CSV table of C-alpha atoms and ligand atoms in Angstrom, one decimal:
chain,number,residue,atom,x,y,z
A,557,MET,CA,-5.8,23.8,-19.9
A,558,SER,CA,-6.0,27.3,-18.4
A,559,ASN,CA,-3.7,27.8,-15.4
A,560,GLU,CA,-6.2,30.1,-13.8
A,561,LYS,CA,-8.5,27.3,-12.9
A,562,ILE,CA,-5.8,25.1,-11.3
A,563,ILE,CA,-6.3,25.2,-7.5
A,564,VAL,CA,-4.6,22.1,-6.4
A,565,ASN,CA,-1.0,21.4,-7.4
A,566,SER,CA,1.9,20.4,-5.1
A,567,TRP,CA,4.6,17.9,-6.1
A,568,ASN,CA,7.1,18.3,-3.3
A,569,GLU,CA,7.7,20.0,0.1
A,570,TRP,CA,9.8,23.0,-1.1
A,571,ASP,CA,8.5,24.6,-4.3
A,572,PRO,CA,7.0,28.1,-3.9
A,573,LEU,CA,4.0,27.8,-1.7
A,574,LYS,CA,1.0,29.9,-2.9
A,575,HIS,CA,-2.0,28.3,-1.1
A,576,VAL,CA,-2.0,26.5,2.2
A,577,ILE,CA,-4.6,25.3,4.6
A,578,VAL,CA,-3.7,26.4,8.2
A,579,GLY,CA,-5.5,24.4,10.9
A,580,LYS,CA,-7.3,26.2,13.7
A,581,ALA,CA,-8.0,24.8,17.1
A,582,ASP,CA,-11.7,25.8,17.4
A,583,GLY,CA,-13.8,23.0,18.8
A,584,THR,CA,-10.8,20.7,19.5
A,585,CYS,CA,-10.5,18.8,22.7
A,586,ILE,CA,-8.0,16.4,24.4
A,587,PRO,CA,-8.9,12.9,23.0
A,588,ALA,CA,-10.0,10.1,25.2
A,589,PRO,CA,-7.4,7.3,25.8
A,590,GLU,CA,-7.2,4.6,23.1
A,591,PRO,CA,-4.8,1.8,22.1
A,592,ALA,CA,-2.4,3.9,20.0
A,593,LEU,CA,-3.1,7.4,21.0
A,594,ASP,CA,-1.4,10.4,19.8
A,595,ALA,CA,-2.8,13.5,18.1
A,596,LYS,CA,-1.5,14.9,14.8
A,597,VAL,CA,-2.6,16.9,11.7
A,598,PRO,CA,-2.9,17.1,8.7
A,599,GLU,CA,-4.8,14.3,7.2
A,600,ASP,CA,-4.7,15.2,3.6
A,601,SER,CA,-2.1,14.7,1.0
A,602,ASP,CA,-2.1,16.4,-2.4
A,603,MET,CA,-0.5,16.3,-5.8
A,604,ARG,CA,-1.4,17.7,-9.1
A,605,GLY,CA,-5.1,18.0,-9.1
A,606,GLU,CA,-5.7,15.4,-6.5
A,607,ILE,CA,-6.4,15.6,-2.8
A,608,LEU,CA,-6.3,12.3,-1.0
A,609,GLU,CA,-7.9,11.8,2.3
A,610,ALA,CA,-5.7,9.5,4.4
A,611,THR,CA,-7.2,6.6,6.3
A,612,MET,CA,-5.8,7.8,9.7
A,613,SER,CA,-5.0,5.4,12.4
A,614,TYR,CA,-6.3,6.8,15.6
A,615,ARG,CA,-9.9,6.5,16.5
A,616,CYS,CA,-10.1,10.1,17.8
A,617,ARG,CA,-9.2,11.2,14.2
A,618,TRP,CA,-11.7,9.1,12.4
A,619,PHE,CA,-14.1,12.0,11.7
A,620,GLU,CA,-11.4,14.6,11.1
A,621,TYR,CA,-11.9,14.5,7.3
A,622,LEU,CA,-15.3,16.2,7.7
A,623,CYS,CA,-13.6,19.4,8.8
A,624,TYR,CA,-11.9,19.6,5.5
A,625,ARG,CA,-14.9,18.8,3.4
A,626,PRO,CA,-16.3,22.3,2.9
A,627,LEU,CA,-12.9,23.5,1.6
A,628,LEU,CA,-12.5,20.5,-0.6
A,629,LYS,CA,-15.9,21.0,-2.0
A,630,LYS,CA,-15.0,24.6,-2.9
A,631,TYR,CA,-11.8,23.5,-4.7
A,632,TYR,CA,-13.7,20.7,-6.5
A,633,ASN,CA,-16.4,23.1,-7.7
A,634,SER,CA,-13.9,25.7,-8.9
A,635,ASP,CA,-11.2,23.5,-10.4
A,636,PRO,CA,-12.6,21.2,-13.2
A,637,ASN,CA,-9.4,19.1,-13.0
A,638,MET,CA,-9.4,18.5,-9.3
A,639,ARG,CA,-9.9,14.9,-8.1
A,640,HIS,CA,-11.1,14.3,-4.6
A,641,GLU,CA,-10.0,10.9,-3.4
A,642,SER,CA,-10.5,9.1,-0.2
A,643,ALA,CA,-8.7,6.0,1.0
A,644,PRO,CA,-10.9,3.3,2.5
A,645,LYS,CA,-12.0,4.2,6.0
A,646,PRO,CA,-10.6,1.7,8.4
A,647,ARG,CA,-12.7,-0.1,10.9
A,648,LEU,CA,-10.2,0.5,13.7
A,649,THR,CA,-11.3,-2.4,15.8
A,650,ASP,CA,-9.1,-3.8,18.6
A,651,ALA,CA,-7.5,-6.0,15.9
A,652,ASP,CA,-5.7,-3.0,14.5
A,653,TYR,CA,-3.7,-2.5,17.7
A,654,ARG,CA,-1.3,-4.6,19.8
A,655,LYS,CA,-2.8,-4.7,23.3
A,656,ASP,CA,-0.8,-3.0,26.0
A,657,TYR,CA,1.9,-2.0,23.6
A,658,LEU,CA,2.1,1.4,25.2
A,659,SER,CA,2.0,0.1,28.8
A,660,ASP,CA,4.3,2.1,31.2
A,661,LYS,CA,5.8,-1.3,32.2
A,662,ILE,CA,7.7,-1.4,28.9
A,663,GLY,CA,11.1,0.3,29.3
A,664,ILE,CA,12.8,2.4,26.7
A,665,GLN,CA,15.3,-0.3,25.7
A,666,LYS,CA,12.5,-2.7,24.9
A,667,ARG,CA,10.8,0.0,22.8
A,668,LEU,CA,13.9,0.7,20.8
A,669,GLU,CA,14.3,-3.1,20.2
A,670,TRP,CA,10.7,-3.3,19.0
A,671,THR,CA,11.0,-0.4,16.6
A,672,GLU,CA,14.3,-1.6,15.3
A,673,LYS,CA,12.5,-4.9,14.5
A,674,LYS,CA,9.6,-2.9,13.0
A,675,TYR,CA,7.2,-4.3,15.6
A,676,PHE,CA,4.8,-1.4,16.1
A,677,VAL,CA,1.6,-0.6,18.0
A,678,THR,CA,-0.5,-1.0,14.9
A,679,THR,CA,-1.0,-4.4,13.2
A,680,GLU,CA,-1.5,-5.3,9.5
A,681,GLU,CA,-5.3,-5.9,10.0
A,682,GLU,CA,-6.2,-3.3,7.2
A,683,PRO,CA,-4.4,-0.5,5.4
A,684,LEU,CA,-3.6,2.5,7.7
A,685,PHE,CA,-1.7,5.6,6.9
A,686,ASP,CA,-1.5,9.2,8.0
A,687,ALA,CA,-0.6,11.9,5.5
A,688,ALA,CA,2.1,13.2,7.9
A,689,ASP,CA,4.1,10.0,7.3
A,690,VAL,CA,4.4,10.8,3.6
A,691,LEU,CA,7.0,13.1,2.0
A,692,ARG,CA,6.7,14.2,-1.6
A,693,PHE,CA,9.8,14.4,-3.8
A,694,GLY,CA,8.2,14.7,-7.2
A,695,LYS,CA,8.0,11.2,-8.7
A,696,ASP,CA,9.1,9.6,-5.4
A,697,LEU,CA,7.1,9.3,-2.3
A,698,VAL,CA,8.9,8.5,0.9
A,699,VAL,CA,6.7,6.9,3.6
A,700,GLN,CA,7.6,6.2,7.2
A,701,HIS,CA,6.5,2.7,8.3
A,702,GLY,CA,5.8,3.1,12.0
A,703,PHE,CA,2.9,3.5,14.5
A,704,THR,CA,0.6,5.5,12.2
A,705,THR,CA,1.3,3.8,8.9
A,706,ASN,CA,1.5,0.1,8.3
A,707,LEU,CA,2.8,-1.9,5.4
A,708,LYS,CA,-0.7,-2.5,4.1
A,709,GLY,CA,-1.1,1.3,4.0
A,710,ILE,CA,2.1,1.7,2.1
A,711,ASP,CA,1.0,-1.0,-0.3
A,712,TRP,CA,-2.3,0.9,-0.8
A,713,LEU,CA,-0.4,4.0,-1.7
A,714,LYS,CA,1.8,2.1,-4.2
A,715,ARG,CA,-1.3,0.7,-5.9
A,716,HIS,CA,-3.0,4.2,-5.9
A,717,TYR,CA,-0.1,6.2,-7.1
A,718,LYS,CA,1.0,3.9,-10.0
A,719,ASP,CA,3.1,6.6,-11.7
A,720,HIS,CA,5.1,7.3,-8.6
A,721,ARG,CA,7.7,5.3,-6.8
A,722,VAL,CA,6.8,4.7,-3.2
A,723,HIS,CA,9.7,4.0,-0.7
A,724,ALA,CA,9.1,2.7,2.8
A,725,VAL,CA,11.6,4.1,5.3
A,726,ASN,CA,12.0,3.7,9.1
A,727,PHE,CA,14.0,5.3,11.8
A,728,PRO,CA,15.1,2.8,14.4
A,729,GLY,CA,16.2,5.3,17.0
A,730,ASP,CA,12.7,6.5,17.5
A,731,PRO,CA,10.8,4.6,20.3
A,732,TYR,CA,7.5,6.2,19.2
A,733,PRO,CA,7.7,6.5,15.4
A,734,ILE,CA,4.7,8.7,14.7
A,735,HIS,CA,4.9,10.9,11.5
A,736,ILE,CA,8.0,11.6,9.6
A,737,ASP,CA,7.8,15.4,9.9
A,738,ALA,CA,9.9,15.8,13.1
A,739,THR,CA,12.4,13.2,11.8
A,740,PHE,CA,13.3,13.8,8.2
A,741,THR,CA,12.6,17.2,6.7
A,742,PRO,CA,13.5,18.2,3.1
A,743,ILE,CA,14.5,21.8,3.0
A,744,LYS,CA,15.1,22.3,-0.7
A,745,GLU,CA,16.2,20.2,-3.7
A,746,GLY,CA,19.2,18.2,-2.6
A,747,LEU,CA,19.1,19.0,1.2
A,748,ILE,CA,17.4,17.1,4.0
A,749,ILE,CA,17.7,17.6,7.8
A,750,ASN,CA,17.5,14.4,9.8
A,751,ASN,CA,16.9,14.0,13.5
A,752,PRO,CA,20.2,12.9,15.0
A,753,GLN,CA,18.5,10.5,17.4
A,754,ARG,CA,16.5,9.0,14.5
A,755,ARG,CA,19.0,8.6,11.7
A,756,LEU,CA,17.9,7.0,8.4
A,757,PRO,CA,19.7,3.5,8.2
A,758,LYS,CA,22.7,3.2,5.9
A,759,GLU,CA,20.9,1.0,3.4
A,760,GLN,CA,18.0,3.4,3.0
A,761,ARG,CA,20.3,6.4,2.6
A,762,LYS,CA,21.5,5.1,-0.8
A,763,LEU,CA,18.6,6.5,-2.8
A,764,PHE,CA,19.5,10.0,-1.6
A,765,GLU,CA,23.3,9.7,-1.7
A,766,ASN,CA,23.3,8.1,-5.1
A,767,ASN,CA,21.4,11.0,-6.5
A,768,GLY,CA,23.6,13.7,-4.9
A,769,TRP,CA,21.3,14.6,-2.0
A,770,GLU,CA,22.8,15.7,1.3
A,771,ILE,CA,21.4,14.5,4.6
A,772,VAL,CA,22.6,16.6,7.6
A,773,ASP,CA,21.9,16.2,11.3
A,774,SER,CA,19.3,18.7,12.4
A,775,ALA,CA,20.1,21.1,15.2
A,776,GLN,CA,19.1,20.2,18.8
A,777,PRO,CA,15.7,21.4,20.0
A,778,ALA,CA,15.7,24.5,22.2
A,779,HIS,CA,13.5,22.8,24.9
A,780,ASN,CA,14.1,19.8,27.2
A,781,GLU,CA,10.4,18.9,27.1
A,782,PRO,CA,7.3,19.6,25.1
A,783,PRO,CA,4.8,22.1,26.5
A,784,PRO,CA,1.9,20.8,28.7
A,785,LEU,CA,-0.6,18.5,27.0
A,786,CYS,CA,1.5,18.3,23.9
A,787,TYR,CA,1.5,14.7,22.4
A,788,SER,CA,4.6,15.3,20.2
A,789,SER,CA,8.3,15.3,21.1
A,790,THR,CA,10.7,18.2,21.5
A,791,TRP,CA,11.7,17.5,17.9
A,792,LEU,CA,8.9,19.7,16.7
A,793,SER,CA,11.9,22.0,16.5
A,794,MET,CA,12.4,20.6,13.0
A,795,ASN,CA,8.7,20.6,12.1
A,796,VAL,CA,9.2,23.6,9.8
A,797,LEU,CA,7.1,24.9,6.9
A,798,VAL,CA,9.2,25.6,3.8
A,799,LEU,CA,7.7,28.5,1.8
A,800,ASP,CA,10.2,28.1,-1.1
A,801,SER,CA,13.7,26.9,-1.6
A,802,LYS,CA,15.1,30.0,0.1
A,803,THR,CA,12.6,30.7,2.8
A,804,VAL,CA,11.4,28.7,5.8
A,805,CYS,CA,9.1,29.2,8.8
A,806,VAL,CA,10.6,28.0,12.1
A,807,GLU,CA,8.9,28.2,15.5
A,808,LYS,CA,10.1,31.4,17.2
A,809,SER,CA,11.6,29.8,20.3
A,810,GLU,CA,13.6,27.2,18.3
A,811,ILE,CA,16.7,29.3,18.1
A,812,TYR,CA,19.2,26.5,17.3
A,813,GLN,CA,17.1,25.2,14.4
A,814,ALA,CA,16.7,28.7,13.1
A,815,GLU,CA,20.5,29.3,13.3
A,816,GLN,CA,21.3,26.1,11.5
A,817,LEU,CA,18.9,26.9,8.6
A,818,ASP,CA,20.2,30.4,8.4
A,819,LYS,CA,23.7,28.9,8.1
A,820,LEU,CA,22.4,26.6,5.4
A,821,GLY,CA,21.5,29.7,3.4
A,822,MET,CA,17.8,29.9,4.1
A,823,GLU,CA,15.9,33.1,5.1
A,824,VAL,CA,14.2,32.1,8.4
A,825,LEU,CA,10.8,33.5,9.4
A,826,PRO,CA,10.2,33.1,13.1
A,827,ILE,CA,6.6,32.1,13.8
A,828,GLU,CA,5.2,31.9,17.4
A,829,LEU,CA,3.3,28.6,17.6
A,830,ARG,CA,4.5,26.8,20.7
A,831,ASP,CA,1.3,27.5,22.6
A,832,ALA,CA,-0.6,25.7,19.9
A,833,TYR,CA,1.5,22.5,20.1
A,834,ALA,CA,-1.1,20.8,22.4
A,835,PHE,CA,-3.7,21.1,19.6
A,836,GLY,CA,-1.8,18.8,17.2
A,837,GLY,CA,1.8,19.8,16.6
A,838,GLY,CA,4.0,22.3,14.9
A,839,LEU,CA,4.1,24.3,11.7
A,840,HIS,CA,4.2,21.4,9.3
A,841,CYS,CA,1.6,19.4,11.3
A,842,CYS,CA,-1.0,22.1,11.3
A,843,THR,CA,-0.7,23.1,7.6
A,844,ALA,CA,-1.6,21.3,4.4
A,845,ASP,CA,-0.2,22.4,1.0
A,846,VAL,CA,-2.8,23.1,-1.7
A,847,TYR,CA,-0.7,24.8,-4.3
A,848,ARG,CA,3.0,25.0,-4.9
A,849,GLU,CA,4.3,26.4,-8.1
A,850,GLY,CA,6.2,23.8,-10.1
A,851,GLU,CA,5.9,20.6,-12.0
A,852,LEU,CA,6.4,16.9,-11.5
A,853,LYS,CA,10.1,16.2,-11.6
A,854,ASP,CA,12.3,13.1,-11.1
A,855,TYR,CA,14.8,14.0,-8.3
A,856,PHE,CA,16.1,10.4,-8.0
A,857,PRO,CA,16.8,9.1,-11.5
A,858,LYS,CA,19.3,6.6,-10.0
A,859,GLN,CA,17.0,4.1,-8.3
B,1274,LIG,N1,4.1,15.1,13.8
B,1274,LIG,C1,5.3,15.3,14.4
B,1274,LIG,C2,5.4,14.6,15.7
B,1274,LIG,C3,6.5,13.7,15.7
B,1274,LIG,C4,7.2,13.7,17.1
B,1274,LIG,O1,6.6,13.7,18.1
B,1274,LIG,O2,8.5,13.6,17.1
């Protein structure tokens, strides 16, 4: 098989990045209210030769896959080994959401109890997952069970990626668990930064610790609140884009996160993006890997 023809290949979050889709805000708008509203990108997840369209879990994102189609068509036509897959589109009827779950009458304490008990805004009506809930670690996929991904969605991923090991994780300190990429961020082989308000529970840390991975608390965000109209939390500070295991892009104003990554031995590239947060999030949110140099590896031989 000639390497020249391979367009899609990405097994993890840190191998040298050679081809990435960067979202642009043209034609976007603030979504109308709906039962589980938040707005995030990306919606695709890729591995060797395959790009999988996620089901998505918000009604406002149901048609989002169409924006990617011209690019995917190009990859498909140029790369004879590329597989274009699409998870079953969900119906997203009212049965998918717990009514009034996001009501202002629910206090923060109650919300934390709910998320601790894994009682989320989405139900188990049908498989739901967003790509931003999935982290790729070679043979292992780590998937956040929360508002945007339900257990049926995780089961669907297990059945689809039969040669991979799919692990469900959750972060009880997060009252609005939407996407893993401002909570748990792999920086390079062996190192993950974890949001100190949303620590991975002890039991779930074993996979990482037993295989020599270090999980360190991330630095505090530089801001006390997100910019106007932004649906994400201030923890977009840790929503970084790793270019390779020595280089990482960090939002320019996030000086504490940049400082921490610098101390951890990374070269930090400051990228101005805060003004774009309202259109769907940070550097990781608005990008989708297409090609990272590297092969499928087993980073967690001790299961
Ligand atoms: N997609 C990142 C947003 C998660 C958060 O708001 O913390």
